[in-house]
PDB file of C-alpha atoms in Angstrom:
ATOM      1  CA  UNK F   1      68.419 173.175 117.671  1.00 58.00           C
ATOM      2  CA  UNK F   2      65.282 174.160 119.349  1.00 62.00           C
ATOM      3  CA  UNK F   3      63.971 171.420 121.191  1.00 83.00           C
ATOM      4  CA  UNK F   4      60.495 173.758 122.542  1.00 97.00           C
ATOM      5  CA  UNK F   5      57.732 173.483 119.302  1.00 97.00           C
ATOM      6  CA  UNK F   6      55.265 176.450 119.294  1.00 98.00           C
ATOM      7  CA  UNK F   7      52.578 176.794 116.463  1.00 98.00           C
ATOM      8  CA  UNK F   8      54.201 179.128 113.624  1.00 97.00           C
ATOM      9  CA  UNK F   9      51.193 181.932 114.009  1.00 98.00           C
ATOM     10  CA  UNK F  10      47.919 182.289 115.975  1.00 98.00           C
ATOM     11  CA  UNK F  11      45.424 185.219 115.086  1.00 97.00           C
ATOM     12  CA  UNK F  12      42.387 186.101 116.479  1.00 97.00           C
ATOM     13  CA  UNK F  13      40.355 189.656 116.048  1.00 97.00           C
ATOM     14  CA  UNK F  14      40.342 192.565 119.060  1.00 97.00           C
ATOM     15  CA  UNK F  15      39.078 191.438 122.641  1.00 97.00           C
ATOM     16  CA  UNK F  16      39.154 187.956 121.758  1.00 98.00           C
ATOM     17  CA  UNK F  17      41.489 185.175 123.617  1.00 97.00           C
ATOM     18  CA  UNK F  18      44.794 183.414 121.922  1.00 98.00           C
ATOM     19  CA  UNK F  19      46.339 180.687 123.331  1.00 98.00           C
ATOM     20  CA  UNK F  20      50.034 180.025 122.703  1.00 98.00           C
ATOM     21  CA  UNK F  21      51.249 176.495 123.638  1.00 98.00           C
ATOM     22  CA  UNK F  22      54.974 175.179 123.705  1.00 98.00           C
ATOM     23  CA  UNK F  23      55.933 171.786 123.828  1.00 98.00           C
ATOM     24  CA  UNK F  24      59.024 170.566 125.438  1.00 97.00           C
ATOM     25  CA  UNK F  25      60.629 167.269 127.361  1.00 96.00           C
ATOM     26  CA  UNK F  26      61.169 166.084 130.946  1.00 95.00           C
ATOM     27  CA  UNK F  27      65.049 167.343 130.513  1.00 94.00           C
ATOM     28  CA  UNK F  28      63.484 171.177 129.718  1.00 96.00           C
ATOM     29  CA  UNK F  29      60.165 172.263 130.973  1.00 96.00           C
ATOM     30  CA  UNK F  30      59.571 169.111 133.477  1.00 95.00           C
ATOM     31  CA  UNK F  31      62.550 169.791 135.049  1.00 93.00           C
ATOM     32  CA  UNK F  32      63.005 173.739 135.169  1.00 94.00           C
ATOM     33  CA  UNK F  33      60.730 176.214 135.219  1.00 95.00           C
ATOM     34  CA  UNK F  34      59.136 178.306 131.575  1.00 97.00           C
ATOM     35  CA  UNK F  35      59.173 181.771 130.794  1.00 97.00           C
ATOM     36  CA  UNK F  36      57.759 183.492 128.048  1.00 98.00           C
ATOM     37  CA  UNK F  37      59.169 186.344 125.892  1.00 98.00           C
ATOM     38  CA  UNK F  38      57.232 189.166 123.704  1.00 98.00           C
ATOM     39  CA  UNK F  39      59.444 190.560 120.433  1.00 98.00           C
ATOM     40  CA  UNK F  40      57.926 193.439 119.152  1.00 97.00           C
ATOM     41  CA  UNK F  41      59.044 194.384 115.526  1.00 94.00           C
ATOM     42  CA  UNK F  42      62.980 195.701 115.575  1.00 94.00           C
ATOM     43  CA  UNK F  43      63.023 195.402 119.322  1.00 97.00           C
ATOM     44  CA  UNK F  44      64.565 193.104 122.086  1.00 98.00           C
ATOM     45  CA  UNK F  45      62.835 190.661 123.150  1.00 98.00           C
ATOM     46  CA  UNK F  46      61.105 191.624 126.689  1.00 98.00           C
ATOM     47  CA  UNK F  47      59.945 189.158 129.477  1.00 97.00           C
ATOM     48  CA  UNK F  48      56.458 188.980 130.194  1.00 98.00           C
ATOM     49  CA  UNK F  49      56.339 186.122 132.067  1.00 97.00           C
ATOM     50  CA  UNK F  50      58.833 183.835 134.384  1.00 96.00           C
ATOM     51  CA  UNK F  51      58.893 181.145 136.769  1.00 95.00           C
ATOM     52  CA  UNK F  52      55.559 179.509 134.967  1.00 96.00           C
ATOM     53  CA  UNK F  53      53.341 182.071 135.991  1.00 97.00           C
ATOM     54  CA  UNK F  54      54.318 185.033 137.507  1.00 96.00           C
ATOM     55  CA  UNK F  55      54.238 188.200 135.568  1.00 97.00           C
ATOM     56  CA  UNK F  56      56.989 190.724 135.218  1.00 96.00           C
ATOM     57  CA  UNK F  57      56.724 193.996 136.414  1.00 95.00           C
ATOM     58  CA  UNK F  58      54.773 196.831 134.069  1.00 95.00           C
ATOM     59  CA  UNK F  59      53.574 193.878 131.855  1.00 97.00           C
ATOM     60  CA  UNK F  60      49.478 194.302 131.232  1.00 96.00           C
ATOM     61  CA  UNK F  61      47.329 191.098 133.210  1.00 97.00           C
ATOM     62  CA  UNK F  62      45.695 190.182 130.484  1.00 98.00           C
ATOM     63  CA  UNK F  63      49.202 188.173 130.075  1.00 98.00           C
ATOM     64  CA  UNK F  64      49.069 184.709 131.864  1.00 98.00           C
ATOM     65  CA  UNK F  65      51.328 181.667 132.192  1.00 98.00           C
ATOM     66  CA  UNK F  66      50.434 177.759 132.735  1.00 97.00           C
ATOM     67  CA  UNK F  67      52.504 174.728 132.678  1.00 97.00           C
ATOM     68  CA  UNK F  68      51.736 170.799 132.930  1.00 95.00           C
ATOM     69  CA  UNK F  69      54.268 168.351 133.036  1.00 96.00           C
ATOM     70  CA  UNK F  70      56.520 169.116 129.764  1.00 96.00           C
ATOM     71  CA  UNK F  71      54.002 171.359 128.131  1.00 98.00           C
ATOM     72  CA  UNK F  72      53.244 175.020 128.516  1.00 98.00           C
ATOM     73  CA  UNK F  73      51.018 177.734 127.461  1.00 98.00           C
ATOM     74  CA  UNK F  74      50.875 181.973 127.600  1.00 98.00           C
ATOM     75  CA  UNK F  75      46.871 183.270 127.251  1.00 98.00           C
ATOM     76  CA  UNK F  76      46.293 186.553 126.447  1.00 98.00           C
ATOM     77  CA  UNK F  77      43.318 187.762 126.746  1.00 98.00           C
ATOM     78  CA  UNK F  78      41.380 191.148 125.452  1.00 97.00           C
ATOM     79  CA  UNK F  79      43.825 190.622 122.646  1.00 98.00           C
ATOM     80  CA  UNK F  80      44.682 194.015 121.587  1.00 97.00           C
ATOM     81  CA  UNK F  81      46.674 195.748 118.289  1.00 97.00           C
ATOM     82  CA  UNK F  82      49.653 196.457 120.418  1.00 97.00           C
ATOM     83  CA  UNK F  83      49.734 192.575 120.996  1.00 97.00           C
ATOM     84  CA  UNK F  84      50.565 192.133 117.671  1.00 97.00           C
ATOM     85  CA  UNK F  85      54.494 190.645 117.840  1.00 98.00           C
ATOM     86  CA  UNK F  86      56.078 187.494 118.437  1.00 98.00           C
ATOM     87  CA  UNK F  87      56.508 185.323 121.711  1.00 98.00           C
ATOM     88  CA  UNK F  88      59.080 182.737 122.853  1.00 98.00           C
ATOM     89  CA  UNK F  89      58.627 180.142 125.074  1.00 98.00           C
ATOM     90  CA  UNK F  90      62.138 179.391 126.702  1.00 98.00           C
ATOM     91  CA  UNK F  91      64.083 177.008 129.716  1.00 97.00           C
ATOM     92  CA  UNK F  92      66.627 175.793 131.003  1.00 95.00           C
ATOM     93  CA  UNK F  93      67.648 172.395 129.267  1.00 95.00           C
ATOM     94  CA  UNK F  94      69.583 169.936 131.558  1.00 92.00           C
ATOM     95  CA  UNK F  95      70.443 167.319 128.612  1.00 91.00           C
ATOM     96  CA  UNK F  96      73.748 168.033 126.638  1.00 89.00           C
ATOM     97  CA  UNK F  97      75.703 169.464 130.221  1.00 88.00           C
ATOM     98  CA  UNK F  98      72.722 172.236 130.285  1.00 91.00           C
ATOM     99  CA  UNK F  99      72.030 175.121 127.959  1.00 94.00           C
ATOM    100  CA  UNK F 100      69.240 177.373 127.996  1.00 96.00           C
ATOM    101  CA  UNK F 101      66.807 177.233 124.994  1.00 97.00           C
ATOM    102  CA  UNK F 102      64.005 179.229 123.115  1.00 97.00           C
ATOM    103  CA  UNK F 103      60.995 178.011 121.979  1.00 97.00           C
ATOM    104  CA  UNK F 104      60.765 178.151 117.674  1.00 97.00           C
ATOM    105  CA  UNK F 105      58.785 181.501 118.244  1.00 97.00           C
ATOM    106  CA  UNK F 106      54.680 182.275 117.548  1.00 98.00           C
ATOM    107  CA  UNK F 107      53.993 185.069 115.477  1.00 98.00           C
ATOM    108  CA  UNK F 108      50.452 186.673 116.795  1.00 98.00           C
ATOM    109  CA  UNK F 109      48.277 188.594 113.925  1.00 97.00           C
ATOM    110  CA  UNK F 110      45.565 190.617 115.449  1.00 97.00           C
ATOM    111  CA  UNK F 111      42.780 190.733 112.659  1.00 95.00           C
TER     112      UNK F 111
ATOM    113  CA  UNK C   1      67.813 201.364 136.228  1.00 89.00           C
ATOM    114  CA  UNK C   2      70.392 198.335 134.082  1.00 93.00           C
ATOM    115  CA  UNK C   3      71.083 199.563 130.449  1.00 96.00           C
ATOM    116  CA  UNK C   4      72.922 196.910 128.021  1.00 97.00           C
ATOM    117  CA  UNK C   5      74.560 198.529 125.060  1.00 98.00           C
ATOM    118  CA  UNK C   6      76.205 196.045 122.428  1.00 98.00           C
ATOM    119  CA  UNK C   7      78.979 197.303 120.362  1.00 97.00           C
ATOM    120  CA  UNK C   8      81.144 196.080 117.413  1.00 95.00           C
ATOM    121  CA  UNK C   9      81.672 195.358 113.892  1.00 95.00           C
ATOM    122  CA  UNK C  10      78.719 195.347 111.938  1.00 94.00           C
ATOM    123  CA  UNK C  11      80.534 193.385 108.630  1.00 97.00           C
ATOM    124  CA  UNK C  12      83.398 190.634 109.536  1.00 98.00           C
ATOM    125  CA  UNK C  13      84.384 187.887 107.021  1.00 97.00           C
ATOM    126  CA  UNK C  14      84.287 184.226 106.787  1.00 97.00           C
ATOM    127  CA  UNK C  15      87.036 182.295 108.395  1.00 97.00           C
ATOM    128  CA  UNK C  16      87.549 185.539 110.565  1.00 97.00           C
ATOM    129  CA  UNK C  17      86.723 185.832 114.559  1.00 98.00           C
ATOM    130  CA  UNK C  18      84.173 188.182 115.623  1.00 98.00           C
ATOM    131  CA  UNK C  19      84.602 190.439 119.066  1.00 98.00           C
ATOM    132  CA  UNK C  20      81.756 191.773 120.437  1.00 98.00           C
ATOM    133  CA  UNK C  21      81.031 194.266 123.548  1.00 98.00           C
ATOM    134  CA  UNK C  22      78.151 194.745 125.916  1.00 98.00           C
ATOM    135  CA  UNK C  23      78.865 198.107 128.000  1.00 97.00           C
ATOM    136  CA  UNK C  24      76.862 197.797 130.978  1.00 96.00           C
ATOM    137  CA  UNK C  25      75.391 200.970 132.558  1.00 94.00           C
ATOM    138  CA  UNK C  26      73.193 201.682 135.913  1.00 93.00           C
ATOM    139  CA  UNK C  27      74.711 198.878 137.947  1.00 90.00           C
ATOM    140  CA  UNK C  28      77.439 196.866 138.228  1.00 87.00           C
ATOM    141  CA  UNK C  29      78.375 193.933 136.344  1.00 89.00           C
ATOM    142  CA  UNK C  30      78.248 191.420 139.106  1.00 79.00           C
ATOM    143  CA  UNK C  31      79.391 188.165 137.976  1.00 73.00           C
ATOM    144  CA  UNK C  32      78.916 186.332 141.354  1.00 76.00           C
ATOM    145  CA  UNK C  33      75.297 187.118 141.595  1.00 85.00           C
ATOM    146  CA  UNK C  34      74.237 187.579 137.909  1.00 90.00           C
ATOM    147  CA  UNK C  35      74.273 185.475 134.727  1.00 93.00           C
ATOM    148  CA  UNK C  36      75.637 187.477 131.504  1.00 94.00           C
ATOM    149  CA  UNK C  37      74.665 185.918 128.289  1.00 96.00           C
ATOM    150  CA  UNK C  38      74.599 186.168 125.124  1.00 98.00           C
ATOM    151  CA  UNK C  39      71.713 185.459 122.192  1.00 98.00           C
ATOM    152  CA  UNK C  40      71.989 185.898 118.552  1.00 98.00           C
ATOM    153  CA  UNK C  41      68.761 186.163 116.431  1.00 98.00           C
ATOM    154  CA  UNK C  42      69.692 185.481 112.382  1.00 97.00           C
ATOM    155  CA  UNK C  43      67.226 187.641 110.286  1.00 96.00           C
ATOM    156  CA  UNK C  44      64.065 186.362 110.262  1.00 95.00           C
ATOM    157  CA  UNK C  45      64.580 183.322 112.677  1.00 96.00           C
ATOM    158  CA  UNK C  46      63.940 182.741 116.234  1.00 96.00           C
ATOM    159  CA  UNK C  47      66.496 182.953 119.499  1.00 97.00           C
ATOM    160  CA  UNK C  48      69.790 180.783 120.031  1.00 97.00           C
ATOM    161  CA  UNK C  49      71.497 181.100 122.959  1.00 97.00           C
ATOM    162  CA  UNK C  50      74.937 181.699 122.971  1.00 98.00           C
ATOM    163  CA  UNK C  51      76.500 181.253 126.706  1.00 96.00           C
ATOM    164  CA  UNK C  52      76.958 182.845 129.883  1.00 94.00           C
ATOM    165  CA  UNK C  53      79.314 184.315 132.134  1.00 93.00           C
ATOM    166  CA  UNK C  54      78.517 183.742 136.230  1.00 88.00           C
ATOM    167  CA  UNK C  55      81.304 182.946 138.851  1.00 79.00           C
ATOM    168  CA  UNK C  56      79.135 182.328 142.138  1.00 73.00           C
ATOM    169  CA  UNK C  57      81.298 179.250 142.828  1.00 66.00           C
ATOM    170  CA  UNK C  58      77.626 177.965 143.639  1.00 62.00           C
ATOM    171  CA  UNK C  59      75.706 177.408 140.466  1.00 61.00           C
ATOM    172  CA  UNK C  60      75.225 173.862 139.121  1.00 67.00           C
ATOM    173  CA  UNK C  61      77.889 174.053 137.086  1.00 72.00           C
ATOM    174  CA  UNK C  62      81.663 174.326 137.828  1.00 73.00           C
ATOM    175  CA  UNK C  63      83.269 177.163 135.991  1.00 76.00           C
ATOM    176  CA  UNK C  64      82.102 180.742 135.272  1.00 88.00           C
ATOM    177  CA  UNK C  65      81.158 179.496 131.824  1.00 91.00           C
ATOM    178  CA  UNK C  66      78.757 177.707 129.891  1.00 92.00           C
ATOM    179  CA  UNK C  67      78.294 177.706 126.371  1.00 95.00           C
ATOM    180  CA  UNK C  68      75.501 176.093 123.947  1.00 95.00           C
ATOM    181  CA  UNK C  69      76.776 172.921 123.119  1.00 94.00           C
ATOM    182  CA  UNK C  70      76.742 173.789 119.277  1.00 94.00           C
ATOM    183  CA  UNK C  71      79.096 176.506 119.342  1.00 96.00           C
ATOM    184  CA  UNK C  72      80.951 175.693 122.258  1.00 95.00           C
ATOM    185  CA  UNK C  73      84.474 175.116 120.068  1.00 96.00           C
ATOM    186  CA  UNK C  74      83.828 178.590 118.607  1.00 98.00           C
ATOM    187  CA  UNK C  75      82.969 180.534 121.478  1.00 98.00           C
ATOM    188  CA  UNK C  76      84.402 182.531 124.134  1.00 98.00           C
ATOM    189  CA  UNK C  77      82.905 184.478 126.740  1.00 97.00           C
ATOM    190  CA  UNK C  78      84.704 186.807 129.336  1.00 95.00           C
ATOM    191  CA  UNK C  79      83.933 189.489 131.795  1.00 94.00           C
ATOM    192  CA  UNK C  80      85.911 192.637 132.458  1.00 93.00           C
ATOM    193  CA  UNK C  81      84.382 194.364 135.836  1.00 90.00           C
ATOM    194  CA  UNK C  82      87.190 197.202 135.817  1.00 92.00           C
ATOM    195  CA  UNK C  83      85.369 198.230 132.428  1.00 93.00           C
ATOM    196  CA  UNK C  84      82.009 197.413 133.165  1.00 94.00           C
ATOM    197  CA  UNK C  85      81.497 194.886 130.103  1.00 95.00           C
ATOM    198  CA  UNK C  86      80.581 191.782 128.949  1.00 96.00           C
ATOM    199  CA  UNK C  87      82.971 190.410 125.712  1.00 98.00           C
ATOM    200  CA  UNK C  88      82.114 187.659 123.165  1.00 98.00           C
ATOM    201  CA  UNK C  89      84.521 186.027 120.571  1.00 98.00           C
ATOM    202  CA  UNK C  90      83.041 183.903 118.106  1.00 98.00           C
ATOM    203  CA  UNK C  91      85.684 182.438 116.021  1.00 97.00           C
ATOM    204  CA  UNK C  92      85.402 180.482 112.240  1.00 98.00           C
ATOM    205  CA  UNK C  93      82.445 182.516 110.908  1.00 98.00           C
ATOM    206  CA  UNK C  94      80.124 181.586 108.176  1.00 98.00           C
ATOM    207  CA  UNK C  95      77.092 182.989 107.086  1.00 98.00           C
ATOM    208  CA  UNK C  96      75.334 181.288 109.235  1.00 97.00           C
ATOM    209  CA  UNK C  97      76.495 183.181 111.708  1.00 98.00           C
ATOM    210  CA  UNK C  98      74.997 186.773 110.552  1.00 98.00           C
ATOM    211  CA  UNK C  99      72.290 187.618 113.064  1.00 98.00           C
ATOM    212  CA  UNK C 100      71.410 190.360 115.648  1.00 98.00           C
ATOM    213  CA  UNK C 101      73.593 189.694 118.344  1.00 98.00           C
ATOM    214  CA  UNK C 102      72.053 190.861 122.306  1.00 98.00           C
ATOM    215  CA  UNK C 103      73.421 190.498 125.710  1.00 98.00           C
ATOM    216  CA  UNK C 104      71.380 190.267 128.294  1.00 97.00           C
ATOM    217  CA  UNK C 105      71.711 189.428 132.384  1.00 95.00           C
ATOM    218  CA  UNK C 106      69.231 186.759 134.572  1.00 94.00           C
ATOM    219  CA  UNK C 107      68.775 187.510 138.082  1.00 91.00           C
ATOM    220  CA  UNK C 108      70.552 185.643 140.429  1.00 85.00           C
ATOM    221  CA  UNK C 109      69.685 182.140 141.221  1.00 80.00           C
ATOM    222  CA  UNK C 110      71.279 179.462 142.869  1.00 72.00           C
ATOM    223  CA  UNK C 111      71.047 176.674 140.219  1.00 81.00           C
ATOM    224  CA  UNK C 112      71.230 177.963 136.446  1.00 86.00           C
ATOM    225  CA  UNK C 113      69.950 181.247 135.378  1.00 85.00           C
ATOM    226  CA  UNK C 114      65.993 180.955 134.125  1.00 89.00           C
ATOM    227  CA  UNK C 115      65.044 183.901 132.416  1.00 95.00           C
ATOM    228  CA  UNK C 116      66.173 187.560 131.086  1.00 96.00           C
ATOM    229  CA  UNK C 117      64.947 190.313 132.447  1.00 95.00           C
ATOM    230  CA  UNK C 118      67.444 192.681 131.439  1.00 96.00           C
ATOM    231  CA  UNK C 119      68.487 193.076 127.252  1.00 98.00           C
ATOM    232  CA  UNK C 120      70.768 195.297 124.898  1.00 98.00           C
ATOM    233  CA  UNK C 121      69.198 196.231 122.043  1.00 97.00           C
ATOM    234  CA  UNK C 122      71.405 194.579 119.677  1.00 98.00           C
ATOM    235  CA  UNK C 123      73.768 194.875 117.006  1.00 98.00           C
ATOM    236  CA  UNK C 124      73.694 193.550 113.632  1.00 98.00           C
ATOM    237  CA  UNK C 125      76.212 191.429 112.548  1.00 98.00           C
ATOM    238  CA  UNK C 126      76.679 190.065 108.937  1.00 98.00           C
ATOM    239  CA  UNK C 127      78.875 187.780 107.808  1.00 98.00           C
ATOM    240  CA  UNK C 128      80.295 188.543 104.264  1.00 97.00           C
ATOM    241  CA  UNK C 129      82.953 188.803 101.818  1.00 95.00           C
TER     242      UNK C 129
END
């Protein structure tokens, strides 16, 4: 049912920068805030970025978020091995009388 | 610090109804401010929002509950403030409902929930005969 599209995977060497895209529509990203979650293997998701670009408490400044029209991006700079995880974007969607939607998810691999 | 803990059966049979509880500690399950949600994740797959309970009366949508349209006919979410817990009932189960089920809290907003700041550890539910 996900209507937020992310690349299935991205990879990079330690120290490099990766960008994860999240493509949506006017009913979700266009009209509502985008939020990003990190899910480490076997763990519950944890919010990294909320309200498009605000860094959650305790989260490294190497993470940043942005939004433009119906798309959003998460940037991880100075990639570290501990960043290897699944990342999900999410937003409220005003269609179908409203529901919360998660992105398809992106697996980040540190080479 | 708020903590959430899911509990319930790990194995349920097809066509039966799943009942899960989320116990909240370290704070009150104040449903007039926070949005209390259930979210699930099939093994190896992505996250799916199931619904929320929020009865501030000022949210964008009337009524204390809001459900994912794809699950609406089978879901009931409720809050018991005396026990400080959140409940989920999901009926007419099939193998497709096999997933890790999480409860989560979204901070207060005037209109809709934006993000979930506290999550339970999740509980795996397998639907099989």
